Short mmCIF file of C-alpha atoms and ligand atoms in Angstrom, two decimals:
data_model
loop_
_atom_site.label_atom_id
_atom_site.label_comp_id
_atom_site.label_asym_id
_atom_site.label_seq_id
_atom_site.Cartn_x
_atom_site.Cartn_y
_atom_site.Cartn_z
CA MET A 108 -24.40 -86.97 -91.23
CA ASP A 109 -27.84 -88.84 -91.74
CA PRO A 110 -28.02 -92.38 -90.78
CA LEU A 111 -28.60 -93.57 -94.43
CA LYS A 112 -25.84 -91.33 -95.72
CA GLN A 113 -23.52 -92.76 -92.65
CA LEU A 114 -24.39 -96.47 -93.48
CA PHE A 115 -23.74 -95.75 -97.20
CA ARG A 116 -20.24 -94.35 -96.34
CA GLU A 117 -19.47 -97.32 -94.46
CA LYS A 118 -20.38 -99.92 -97.07
CA ALA A 119 -19.15 -98.10 -99.78
CA LEU A 120 -15.60 -97.55 -97.93
CA ASP A 121 -15.30 -101.54 -97.48
CA MET A 122 -16.45 -102.50 -101.05
CA ARG A 123 -14.03 -100.05 -102.46
CA ASN A 124 -11.10 -101.37 -100.48
CA LYS A 125 -12.27 -104.95 -101.19
CA ILE A 126 -12.31 -104.09 -104.97
CA LYS A 127 -8.72 -102.37 -104.63
CA ALA A 128 -7.29 -105.58 -103.34
CA MET A 129 -9.51 -107.70 -105.73
CA LEU A 130 -7.94 -105.93 -108.54
CA LYS A 131 -4.33 -106.04 -107.39
CA GLU A 132 -4.54 -109.67 -107.21
CA HIS A 133 -6.87 -110.82 -110.35
CA GLY A 134 -6.88 -107.79 -112.46
CA GLU A 135 -5.31 -109.44 -115.49
CA MET A 136 -7.81 -112.29 -115.21
CA VAL A 137 -9.71 -113.09 -118.79
CA VAL A 138 -13.13 -113.51 -117.92
CA ASP A 139 -14.77 -113.59 -121.38
CA GLN A 140 -14.41 -113.16 -125.07
CA VAL A 141 -15.99 -111.21 -127.52
CA THR A 142 -17.49 -111.97 -131.00
CA LEU A 143 -17.88 -109.81 -134.16
CA SER A 144 -21.69 -110.34 -134.00
CA GLN A 145 -21.64 -108.92 -130.36
CA ILE A 146 -19.92 -105.91 -131.77
CA TYR A 147 -22.04 -105.47 -134.68
CA GLY A 148 -25.00 -106.33 -132.81
CA GLY A 149 -25.65 -104.08 -130.12
CA ALA A 150 -22.72 -105.12 -127.59
CA ARG A 151 -25.18 -107.76 -126.28
CA ASN A 152 -24.05 -109.33 -123.25
CA ILE A 153 -20.52 -108.03 -123.72
CA LYS A 154 -19.51 -107.56 -119.62
CA SER A 155 -18.30 -104.14 -119.56
CA MET A 156 -19.29 -102.30 -116.38
CA VAL A 157 -20.08 -103.04 -112.80
CA TRP A 158 -23.71 -102.16 -111.13
CA ILE A 159 -24.37 -102.92 -107.36
CA THR A 160 -27.96 -102.21 -107.29
CA SER A 161 -29.65 -105.18 -109.23
CA ASP A 162 -28.77 -108.13 -111.56
CA LEU A 163 -30.91 -109.63 -114.44
CA ASP A 164 -31.16 -113.14 -115.13
CA PRO A 165 -32.34 -114.44 -118.50
CA GLU A 166 -34.44 -117.04 -116.81
CA GLU A 167 -35.43 -115.83 -113.25
CA GLY A 168 -35.68 -112.07 -114.03
CA ILE A 169 -34.35 -109.01 -112.10
CA LYS A 170 -33.01 -109.35 -108.71
CA PHE A 171 -32.51 -106.41 -106.56
CA ARG A 172 -29.62 -107.16 -104.22
CA GLY A 173 -30.42 -110.61 -104.51
CA TYR A 174 -33.93 -110.28 -103.91
CA SER A 175 -36.93 -111.08 -106.48
CA ILE A 176 -40.10 -109.05 -107.21
CA PRO A 177 -42.34 -111.70 -105.47
CA GLU A 178 -39.89 -111.60 -102.46
CA LEU A 179 -39.87 -108.08 -102.28
CA ARG A 180 -43.55 -107.69 -102.14
CA GLU A 181 -43.32 -109.63 -99.16
CA LEU A 182 -40.18 -108.32 -97.31
CA LEU A 183 -40.44 -104.77 -98.05
CA PRO A 184 -42.31 -102.39 -95.49
CA LYS A 185 -45.78 -101.62 -97.22
CA GLY A 186 -48.07 -98.52 -97.70
CA GLN A 187 -50.54 -97.52 -95.06
CA ASP A 188 -53.16 -100.21 -96.61
CA ASN A 189 -50.69 -103.05 -96.06
CA LYS A 190 -50.60 -104.24 -99.63
CA GLU A 191 -47.81 -103.12 -102.13
CA PRO A 192 -44.09 -102.34 -101.17
CA ARG A 193 -43.00 -98.76 -100.31
CA PRO A 194 -40.58 -97.53 -102.98
CA GLU A 195 -38.87 -95.88 -100.53
CA GLY A 196 -37.75 -99.34 -99.08
CA LEU A 197 -36.15 -100.25 -102.32
CA PHE A 198 -34.17 -97.50 -102.68
CA TRP A 199 -32.93 -98.35 -99.26
CA LEU A 200 -32.19 -101.76 -100.07
CA MET A 201 -30.51 -100.69 -103.22
CA LEU A 202 -28.13 -98.16 -101.73
CA VAL A 203 -27.10 -100.17 -98.77
CA GLY A 204 -28.04 -103.81 -99.37
CA GLN A 205 -30.23 -104.45 -96.46
CA ILE A 206 -33.98 -104.59 -96.37
CA PRO A 207 -35.15 -101.61 -94.17
CA THR A 208 -37.46 -101.37 -91.10
CA GLN A 209 -40.62 -99.93 -90.97
CA GLU A 210 -38.88 -96.86 -88.90
CA GLN A 211 -36.19 -96.53 -91.49
CA VAL A 212 -38.56 -96.24 -94.41
CA GLU A 213 -40.88 -93.78 -92.38
CA TRP A 214 -37.64 -91.73 -91.80
CA LEU A 215 -36.73 -91.70 -95.57
CA THR A 216 -40.49 -90.68 -96.63
CA LEU A 217 -39.94 -87.82 -94.25
CA GLN A 218 -36.46 -87.11 -95.58
CA TRP A 219 -37.70 -86.91 -99.30
CA THR A 220 -40.93 -84.78 -98.14
CA HIS A 221 -38.37 -82.10 -96.67
CA ARG A 222 -36.32 -82.23 -99.86
CA SER A 223 -39.04 -82.02 -102.17
CA ASN A 224 -39.12 -78.43 -102.81
CA VAL A 225 -39.16 -77.77 -106.71
CA PRO A 226 -37.36 -74.17 -107.57
CA GLU A 227 -39.84 -71.84 -109.10
CA HIS A 228 -38.05 -71.32 -112.30
CA VAL A 229 -38.30 -74.94 -113.29
CA PHE A 230 -42.21 -74.64 -113.18
CA ARG A 231 -41.67 -71.09 -115.53
CA THR A 232 -39.43 -73.12 -117.83
CA LEU A 233 -42.07 -75.73 -118.09
CA ASP A 234 -45.03 -73.13 -118.66
CA ALA A 235 -43.02 -71.74 -121.47
CA LEU A 236 -43.25 -75.03 -123.39
CA PRO A 237 -46.08 -75.83 -125.56
CA THR A 238 -48.73 -78.27 -123.42
CA GLY A 239 -48.83 -80.56 -126.88
CA LEU A 240 -44.75 -81.28 -126.31
CA HIS A 241 -44.25 -84.79 -125.70
CA PRO A 242 -44.35 -85.48 -121.86
CA MET A 243 -40.83 -87.02 -121.72
CA THR A 244 -39.41 -84.04 -123.63
CA GLN A 245 -40.89 -81.84 -120.60
CA PHE A 246 -39.60 -84.21 -118.14
CA THR A 247 -36.09 -83.79 -119.69
CA ILE A 248 -36.07 -80.32 -119.97
CA ALA A 249 -37.69 -79.79 -116.51
CA ILE A 250 -34.72 -82.22 -114.95
CA ALA A 251 -32.00 -80.34 -116.90
CA ALA A 252 -33.30 -76.95 -115.73
CA MET A 253 -33.32 -78.10 -112.07
CA GLN A 254 -29.58 -78.87 -112.39
CA SER A 255 -29.22 -75.05 -110.71
CA GLU A 256 -29.51 -77.01 -107.52
CA SER A 257 -26.90 -79.60 -107.88
CA ILE A 258 -24.59 -79.54 -105.04
CA PHE A 259 -21.85 -81.76 -106.67
CA ALA A 260 -21.78 -79.06 -109.44
CA ARG A 261 -21.17 -76.38 -106.99
CA ARG A 262 -18.59 -78.23 -104.72
CA TYR A 263 -16.76 -79.39 -107.81
CA GLU A 264 -16.52 -75.72 -109.00
CA GLU A 265 -14.87 -74.69 -105.61
CA GLY A 266 -12.58 -77.66 -105.72
CA ILE A 267 -13.28 -80.84 -104.13
CA HIS A 268 -11.05 -83.79 -103.23
CA LYS A 269 -12.22 -86.74 -105.23
CA GLU A 270 -12.48 -89.08 -102.32
CA GLU A 271 -15.22 -86.90 -101.37
CA TYR A 272 -17.40 -87.00 -104.27
CA TRP A 273 -19.73 -89.47 -103.43
CA SER A 274 -21.20 -86.99 -100.31
CA PRO A 275 -22.69 -84.15 -102.50
CA THR A 276 -23.81 -87.06 -104.98
CA TYR A 277 -25.68 -88.55 -102.37
CA GLU A 278 -27.06 -85.36 -101.32
CA ASP A 279 -28.01 -84.44 -105.28
CA VAL A 280 -29.61 -88.06 -105.34
CA MET A 281 -31.74 -87.93 -102.75
CA ASN A 282 -32.92 -84.15 -103.53
CA LEU A 283 -33.78 -85.27 -107.24
CA ILE A 284 -35.59 -88.28 -106.41
CA ALA A 285 -37.65 -86.20 -103.64
CA ARG A 286 -38.20 -83.72 -106.10
CA LEU A 287 -39.24 -85.94 -109.45
CA PRO A 288 -43.07 -86.48 -108.48
CA ARG A 289 -43.81 -82.96 -108.10
CA VAL A 290 -42.11 -82.41 -111.69
CA ALA A 291 -44.23 -85.03 -113.23
CA ALA A 292 -47.12 -84.44 -111.61
CA TYR A 293 -46.95 -80.63 -112.78
CA ILE A 294 -46.56 -81.85 -116.56
CA TYR A 295 -49.49 -84.04 -116.15
CA ARG A 296 -51.81 -81.66 -115.04
CA ARG A 297 -50.61 -78.93 -117.45
CA SER A 298 -50.78 -80.99 -120.58
CA PHE A 299 -53.92 -82.68 -119.57
CA HIS A 300 -55.74 -81.28 -116.87
CA GLY A 301 -55.76 -77.14 -117.97
CA SER A 302 -52.96 -76.46 -115.51
CA LYS A 303 -55.31 -77.25 -112.68
CA HIS A 304 -52.42 -78.34 -109.91
CA ILE A 305 -52.73 -80.25 -106.72
CA PRO A 306 -50.59 -79.20 -103.84
CA PRO A 307 -48.49 -82.10 -102.37
CA ASP A 308 -49.89 -83.85 -99.17
CA ILE A 309 -46.86 -83.84 -96.95
CA ASN A 310 -48.78 -86.38 -94.73
CA MET A 311 -48.25 -89.12 -97.55
CA ASP A 312 -45.44 -91.55 -98.52
CA TRP A 313 -43.46 -90.57 -101.58
CA ALA A 314 -45.56 -92.95 -104.24
CA GLY A 315 -49.04 -92.18 -102.66
CA ASN A 316 -48.41 -88.29 -102.76
CA PHE A 317 -47.42 -88.91 -106.34
CA ALA A 318 -50.71 -90.46 -107.08
CA HIS A 319 -52.46 -87.69 -104.90
CA MET A 320 -50.84 -85.00 -107.09
CA LEU A 321 -51.53 -86.72 -110.46
CA GLY A 322 -55.32 -86.22 -109.00
CA PHE A 323 -55.86 -89.80 -108.34
CA ASP A 324 -57.19 -90.73 -104.72
CA ASN A 325 -58.53 -94.21 -105.11
CA PRO A 326 -56.47 -96.12 -102.44
CA ASP A 327 -56.24 -99.01 -104.82
CA PHE A 328 -54.33 -96.40 -107.46
CA ARG A 329 -51.88 -95.53 -104.71
CA SER A 330 -51.35 -99.15 -104.04
CA LEU A 331 -50.73 -99.51 -107.74
CA MET A 332 -48.13 -96.52 -107.73
CA ARG A 333 -46.32 -98.06 -104.88
CA LEU A 334 -46.10 -101.33 -107.10
CA TYR A 335 -45.34 -99.70 -110.21
CA MET A 336 -42.77 -97.25 -108.80
CA THR A 337 -40.96 -100.63 -107.28
CA ILE A 338 -40.85 -103.00 -110.16
CA HIS A 339 -39.64 -100.15 -112.79
CA ALA A 340 -36.84 -98.95 -110.49
CA ASP A 341 -33.83 -100.80 -112.07
CA HIS A 342 -32.93 -103.55 -114.79
CA GLU A 343 -29.17 -103.68 -113.90
CA GLY A 344 -26.63 -101.46 -115.77
CA GLY A 345 -26.65 -102.61 -119.42
CA ASN A 346 -30.50 -101.03 -120.53
CA ALA A 347 -30.37 -98.00 -122.21
CA SER A 348 -31.30 -95.71 -119.65
CA ALA A 349 -29.03 -96.79 -116.77
CA HIS A 350 -26.16 -97.37 -119.13
CA THR A 351 -26.73 -93.50 -120.37
CA SER A 352 -26.84 -92.36 -116.81
CA HIS A 353 -23.62 -94.44 -116.02
CA LEU A 354 -21.85 -93.05 -119.12
CA VAL A 355 -22.77 -89.57 -118.51
CA GLY A 356 -22.35 -89.59 -114.81
CA SER A 357 -18.70 -91.09 -115.70
CA THR A 358 -17.72 -87.73 -116.91
CA LEU A 359 -18.38 -86.22 -113.45
CA SER A 360 -21.79 -84.71 -114.93
CA ASP A 361 -24.07 -84.12 -111.94
CA ALA A 362 -27.14 -86.21 -110.66
CA TYR A 363 -29.38 -84.09 -112.71
CA LEU A 364 -27.74 -84.16 -116.08
CA SER A 365 -26.99 -87.80 -115.89
CA PHE A 366 -30.53 -88.59 -115.09
CA ALA A 367 -31.64 -86.12 -117.78
CA GLY A 368 -29.71 -88.39 -120.06
CA ALA A 369 -31.22 -91.57 -119.03
CA MET A 370 -34.40 -89.85 -119.62
CA THR A 371 -33.71 -89.39 -123.48
CA ALA A 372 -32.69 -92.92 -123.81
CA LEU A 373 -35.81 -94.50 -122.09
CA ALA A 374 -38.09 -92.14 -124.29
CA GLY A 375 -37.12 -94.48 -127.34
CA PRO A 376 -39.74 -96.97 -128.68
CA LEU A 377 -37.79 -99.74 -127.95
CA HIS A 378 -37.18 -99.11 -124.53
CA GLY A 379 -39.62 -97.01 -122.09
CA LEU A 380 -41.65 -95.62 -124.83
CA ALA A 381 -42.88 -99.20 -125.37
CA ASN A 382 -45.60 -98.80 -122.59
CA GLN A 383 -47.34 -95.99 -124.50
CA GLU A 384 -46.88 -98.05 -127.63
CA VAL A 385 -48.64 -101.03 -126.45
CA VAL A 386 -51.92 -98.85 -125.51
CA ALA A 387 -51.49 -97.24 -129.06
CA TRP A 388 -51.35 -100.47 -130.70
CA ILE A 389 -54.35 -102.22 -128.75
CA TYR A 390 -56.55 -99.26 -129.46
CA LYS A 391 -55.52 -99.28 -133.20
CA MET A 392 -56.42 -102.85 -133.09
CA LEU A 393 -59.72 -102.47 -131.48
CA ASP A 394 -60.41 -99.58 -133.99
CA ALA A 395 -59.49 -101.68 -137.06
CA LEU A 396 -61.58 -104.76 -135.76
CA GLY A 397 -64.63 -102.63 -135.24
CA THR A 398 -64.94 -104.52 -131.52
CA GLN A 399 -63.89 -103.73 -127.94
CA SER A 400 -63.79 -107.45 -127.13
CA PRO A 401 -61.96 -109.10 -129.95
CA SER A 402 -61.58 -113.01 -130.32
CA LYS A 403 -58.46 -114.48 -130.33
CA ASP A 404 -58.44 -115.28 -134.04
CA GLN A 405 -59.19 -111.52 -134.74
CA ILE A 406 -56.26 -110.78 -132.22
CA ARG A 407 -53.96 -113.08 -134.22
CA SER A 408 -54.68 -111.55 -137.62
CA TYR A 409 -54.00 -108.47 -136.35
CA VAL A 410 -50.69 -109.53 -134.76
CA LYS A 411 -49.81 -111.08 -138.22
CA ALA A 412 -50.65 -107.96 -139.89
CA THR A 413 -48.56 -105.75 -137.93
CA ILE A 414 -45.41 -108.03 -138.20
CA ASP A 415 -46.07 -108.33 -141.89
CA ALA A 416 -46.04 -104.35 -142.23
CA GLY A 417 -42.69 -104.52 -140.72
CA GLN A 418 -43.60 -103.60 -137.47
CA VAL A 419 -42.86 -105.13 -133.83
CA ILE A 420 -45.10 -106.04 -131.53
CA PRO A 421 -44.71 -103.55 -128.51
CA GLY A 422 -44.28 -105.17 -125.11
CA TYR A 423 -42.84 -108.20 -126.33
CA GLY A 424 -39.35 -109.52 -126.60
CA HIS A 425 -36.35 -108.60 -124.75
CA ALA A 426 -32.75 -108.24 -125.28
CA VAL A 427 -31.77 -110.33 -121.94
CA LEU A 428 -34.62 -112.00 -120.55
CA ARG A 429 -35.97 -115.35 -122.09
CA ARG A 430 -39.21 -115.79 -119.78
CA PRO A 431 -42.20 -114.16 -119.29
CA ASP A 432 -40.98 -110.88 -117.38
CA PRO A 433 -41.72 -111.13 -113.71
CA ARG A 434 -42.88 -107.46 -113.78
CA PHE A 435 -45.70 -108.34 -116.24
CA ILE A 436 -46.40 -111.50 -113.50
CA ALA A 437 -46.67 -109.05 -111.25
CA GLN A 438 -48.97 -106.44 -113.00
CA LYS A 439 -50.96 -109.52 -113.75
CA SER A 440 -51.23 -110.62 -110.40
CA PHE A 441 -51.98 -107.15 -108.91
CA ALA A 442 -54.99 -107.26 -111.79
CA GLU A 443 -56.24 -110.60 -110.54
CA ARG A 444 -56.21 -109.56 -106.93
CA ASN A 445 -57.98 -106.12 -107.45
CA ILE A 446 -59.69 -105.65 -110.68
CA LYS A 447 -62.52 -107.93 -111.45
CA HIS A 448 -63.49 -107.37 -114.98
CA ASP A 449 -61.63 -104.97 -117.48
CA ASN A 450 -62.30 -104.75 -121.11
CA ILE A 451 -58.69 -103.60 -121.98
CA VAL A 452 -57.00 -105.93 -118.99
CA GLN A 453 -58.89 -108.80 -120.74
CA VAL A 454 -57.71 -108.18 -124.37
CA VAL A 455 -53.84 -107.84 -122.58
CA TRP A 456 -54.24 -111.27 -121.14
CA ASP A 457 -55.58 -112.56 -124.76
CA VAL A 458 -52.71 -110.92 -126.53
CA PHE A 459 -50.50 -112.81 -123.97
CA GLU A 460 -51.82 -116.04 -125.14
CA VAL A 461 -51.86 -115.16 -128.77
CA VAL A 462 -48.42 -113.32 -129.70
CA PRO A 463 -45.79 -115.83 -128.19
CA PRO A 464 -46.28 -118.56 -130.52
CA ILE A 465 -46.53 -116.31 -133.47
CA LEU A 466 -43.29 -114.52 -132.41
CA GLU A 467 -41.62 -118.08 -132.02
CA SER A 468 -42.70 -119.39 -135.22
CA LEU A 469 -40.99 -116.44 -136.93
CA GLY A 470 -37.84 -118.12 -135.48
CA LYS A 471 -35.48 -115.29 -135.11
CA VAL A 472 -37.05 -113.71 -132.29
CA LYS A 473 -35.01 -114.79 -129.15
CA ASN A 474 -37.72 -113.96 -126.47
CA PRO A 475 -41.15 -114.33 -127.57
CA TRP A 476 -42.56 -113.33 -123.95
CA PRO A 477 -44.14 -110.10 -122.58
CA ASN A 478 -41.91 -107.59 -120.75
CA VAL A 479 -43.06 -105.09 -118.36
CA ASP A 480 -44.37 -102.65 -120.53
CA ALA A 481 -47.24 -105.11 -122.05
CA HIS A 482 -49.35 -104.80 -119.14
CA SER A 483 -48.96 -101.10 -117.48
CA GLY A 484 -51.08 -99.37 -119.50
CA ALA A 485 -54.22 -101.32 -119.05
CA LEU A 486 -53.75 -100.86 -115.22
CA LEU A 487 -53.63 -97.22 -115.50
CA ILE A 488 -56.52 -97.22 -118.05
CA HIS A 489 -58.65 -98.90 -115.62
CA TYR A 490 -58.35 -96.19 -112.87
CA GLY A 491 -58.56 -93.47 -115.33
CA LEU A 492 -55.22 -92.48 -116.30
CA THR A 493 -55.66 -93.01 -120.08
CA GLU A 494 -53.16 -90.24 -121.28
CA TYR A 495 -50.98 -92.86 -122.58
CA SER A 496 -47.96 -90.31 -123.79
CA PHE A 497 -47.79 -89.58 -119.94
CA TYR A 498 -46.91 -93.50 -119.19
CA THR A 499 -43.04 -93.29 -119.79
CA VAL A 500 -42.72 -90.48 -117.26
CA LEU A 501 -44.12 -92.62 -114.67
CA PHE A 502 -41.75 -95.49 -115.70
CA GLY A 503 -38.81 -92.61 -115.80
CA VAL A 504 -39.78 -91.33 -112.09
CA SER A 505 -39.43 -95.01 -110.67
CA ARG A 506 -36.32 -95.77 -112.86
CA ALA A 507 -34.80 -92.72 -111.00
CA LEU A 508 -34.25 -94.88 -107.77
CA GLY A 509 -32.18 -97.51 -109.38
CA VAL A 510 -29.77 -95.52 -111.74
CA LEU A 511 -29.28 -92.85 -108.97
CA ALA A 512 -28.50 -95.09 -106.38
CA GLN A 513 -25.94 -96.60 -108.72
CA LEU A 514 -24.61 -93.08 -109.80
CA ALA A 515 -23.97 -92.67 -105.97
CA TRP A 516 -22.14 -96.04 -105.92
CA SER A 517 -20.16 -95.23 -108.99
CA ARG A 518 -18.86 -91.94 -107.46
CA ALA A 519 -18.16 -93.74 -103.95
CA LEU A 520 -15.96 -96.49 -105.59
CA GLY A 521 -14.18 -94.15 -107.75
CA PHE A 522 -15.21 -95.42 -111.15
CA PRO A 523 -13.27 -93.97 -114.23
CA LEU A 524 -14.38 -91.96 -117.32
CA GLU A 525 -16.20 -94.78 -119.56
CA ARG A 526 -14.64 -95.06 -123.01
CA PRO A 527 -14.80 -98.27 -124.70
CA LYS A 528 -13.20 -99.03 -128.24
CA SER A 529 -14.99 -98.64 -131.27
CA ILE A 530 -13.74 -100.41 -134.65
CA THR A 531 -14.08 -99.58 -138.08
CA PRO A 532 -15.47 -102.20 -140.90
CA GLU A 533 -11.87 -101.98 -142.54
CA TRP A 534 -10.22 -103.04 -139.21
CA THR A 535 -12.79 -106.06 -139.23
CA GLU A 536 -11.86 -107.00 -142.73
CA ARG A 537 -7.85 -106.76 -141.94
CA GLN A 538 -8.80 -108.98 -138.51
CA ILE A 539 -10.44 -111.61 -140.60
CA ALA A 540 -7.70 -111.73 -143.24
CA ASN A 541 -5.14 -111.80 -140.54
CA GLN A 542 -6.89 -114.87 -139.16
CA ALA A 543 -7.20 -116.85 -142.11
CA GLN A 544 -3.68 -116.33 -142.93
CA SER A 545 -2.70 -117.28 -139.46
CA ALA A 546 -4.95 -120.56 -139.71
CA ALA A 547 -3.40 -121.30 -143.22
CA LEU A 548 0.27 -121.07 -141.59
CA SER A 549 -0.51 -123.46 -138.98
N1 HAX B 142 -42.05 -108.05 -132.50
C1 HAX B 142 -41.59 -108.34 -133.74
N2 HAX B 142 -40.17 -108.75 -134.00
C2 HAX B 142 -39.51 -108.94 -133.04
C3 HAX B 142 -39.91 -108.69 -131.72
C4 HAX B 142 -41.35 -108.16 -131.40
N3 HAX B 142 -41.74 -108.04 -129.96
N4 HAX B 142 -39.10 -108.53 -130.72
C5 HAX B 142 -37.84 -109.00 -131.35
N5 HAX B 142 -38.21 -109.14 -132.92
C6 HAX B 142 -37.24 -109.21 -134.07
C7 HAX B 142 -36.17 -108.05 -134.04
O1 HAX B 142 -36.87 -106.83 -134.47
C8 HAX B 142 -35.31 -108.83 -134.91
O2 HAX B 142 -35.73 -108.76 -136.42
P1 HAX B 142 -34.62 -108.72 -137.56
O3 HAX B 142 -33.64 -109.64 -137.15
O4 HAX B 142 -35.48 -108.93 -138.70
O5 HAX B 142 -33.88 -107.52 -137.13
C9 HAX B 142 -35.29 -110.24 -134.40
O6 HAX B 142 -36.43 -110.41 -133.70
C10 HAX B 142 -34.34 -110.70 -133.36
O7 HAX B 142 -34.42 -109.64 -132.37
P2 HAX B 142 -34.15 -110.04 -130.78
O8 HAX B 142 -32.57 -110.48 -130.94
O9 HAX B 142 -35.15 -111.22 -130.32
O10 HAX B 142 -34.42 -108.83 -129.98
P3 HAX B 142 -33.22 -107.64 -129.77
O11 HAX B 142 -32.45 -107.97 -128.57
O12 HAX B 142 -32.52 -107.02 -130.93
O13 HAX B 142 -34.24 -106.43 -129.34
C11 HAX B 142 -36.15 -105.61 -128.26
C12 HAX B 142 -35.21 -106.37 -128.14
C13 HAX B 142 -36.90 -105.30 -126.95
C14 HAX B 142 -35.62 -104.21 -128.78
C15 HAX B 142 -37.08 -106.19 -129.06
O14 HAX B 142 -37.71 -107.34 -128.53
C16 HAX B 142 -38.47 -105.39 -129.56
O15 HAX B 142 -38.43 -104.60 -130.63
N6 HAX B 142 -39.47 -105.31 -128.74
C17 HAX B 142 -40.70 -104.37 -128.75
C18 HAX B 142 -40.58 -103.12 -128.23
C19 HAX B 142 -40.79 -103.43 -126.85
O16 HAX B 142 -41.59 -103.82 -126.25
N7 HAX B 142 -39.55 -102.62 -126.10
C20 HAX B 142 -39.58 -102.68 -124.81
C21 HAX B 142 -38.58 -103.51 -124.25
C22 HAX B 142 -38.43 -103.74 -122.80
C23 HAX B 142 -37.85 -102.43 -121.93
O17 HAX B 142 -36.49 -102.07 -122.18
N8 HAX B 142 -38.70 -101.42 -121.23
O18 HAX B 142 -38.53 -100.60 -121.24
#
């Protein structure tokens, strides 16, 4: 058994026993209440699942196993240029709860290189699709096509003891993460570069090789990819893509099908597709204003016009966060450090000054601040990755790290089929009438 798998097995067994004992003693403890507004309002803040890999605080933002993004930028082993963390290290941390050493990260890079072979039929499946099909749709199809490789599905068909589910799931998770950059780069090159594909460089780290296969060998872009793949990796369990993979996985669908499901959720404009929407919105604004360097007053009037047209300002607001997203701040600091003058980056920073007070003035927006998607596109454009319909695929490759590490945990802890209760409007009316009657009688 490989050393990471061995460590994961030990940690998971320990946690499984602790949870069993805790539920035996405290299983009936009431920890929260649910209101009708929450049930009708998209289940905001209803505690309904356990997520090991990360936790989202409304004020402080995402913490991966207790570590904030600035802490991880310091503590995780970095890329060859010693600038940004290698996402391999974050995966290790999310899976076993320990900051890995440089040697452990080197080992993981090598593992993923060995496991990265993509079966030929996946490329042929992609080749059969129109090049104009949205990259997220291509990505989802390719992931589903790779399900032929699922070790969990094969072992389940053969008949596997449920205590062993975690083991083939771990193998699927490692193989799928290893293969994703190749698949994503293939989609990018066929969609936007006439199918001129670039073979992998087996001497590079996971994110550096991804940048290389996309066609970008600028060391700063590689550094950006390491940061990008690290900060988008996980955002606790309730966000739509993570929750989808959790729900699908709970039926014992394998890692490939669970992750394909997650990607269909990430592809929505209120979630991951917001990164493409931000750039589309900025370009439309520059076009409408007839300038590449709009004043803040011009931006202000365009923001108001967008809202008056009944549309949202993409990249702003969040269902949980109540402060500027630390993932936005990390990207801003990357730009401050590495990019001296850039027009679109400047526009993003001006929008950051203009939008929050306007959203606040509406009196209904719970979080007027930028989220992760407000900044990412401007950085990619700076380095020449301008085809913004591809941006959500980048997000998806990163999101695999968190949701798949969690999938391994879910199988190791023996989490059951997810099956919450729905209600009808008639049930709601009866509930209100019953409570009014009880109040009148008391
Ligand atoms: N622009 C305009 N109006 C906004 C807004 C924005 N950026 N954010 C919220 N609002 C509006 C909502 O549409 C809602 O209006 P109605 O009551 O008229 O329906 C009201 O403010 C209250 O919404 P909320 O409670 O503050 O926010 P929600 O939890 O309902 O929604 C969203 C959170 C992220 C979906 C929302 O802020 C939004 O649509 N933002 C723009 C799209 C976006 O950037 N999505 C990416 C989010 C991060 C992410 O998942 N990345 O992958």
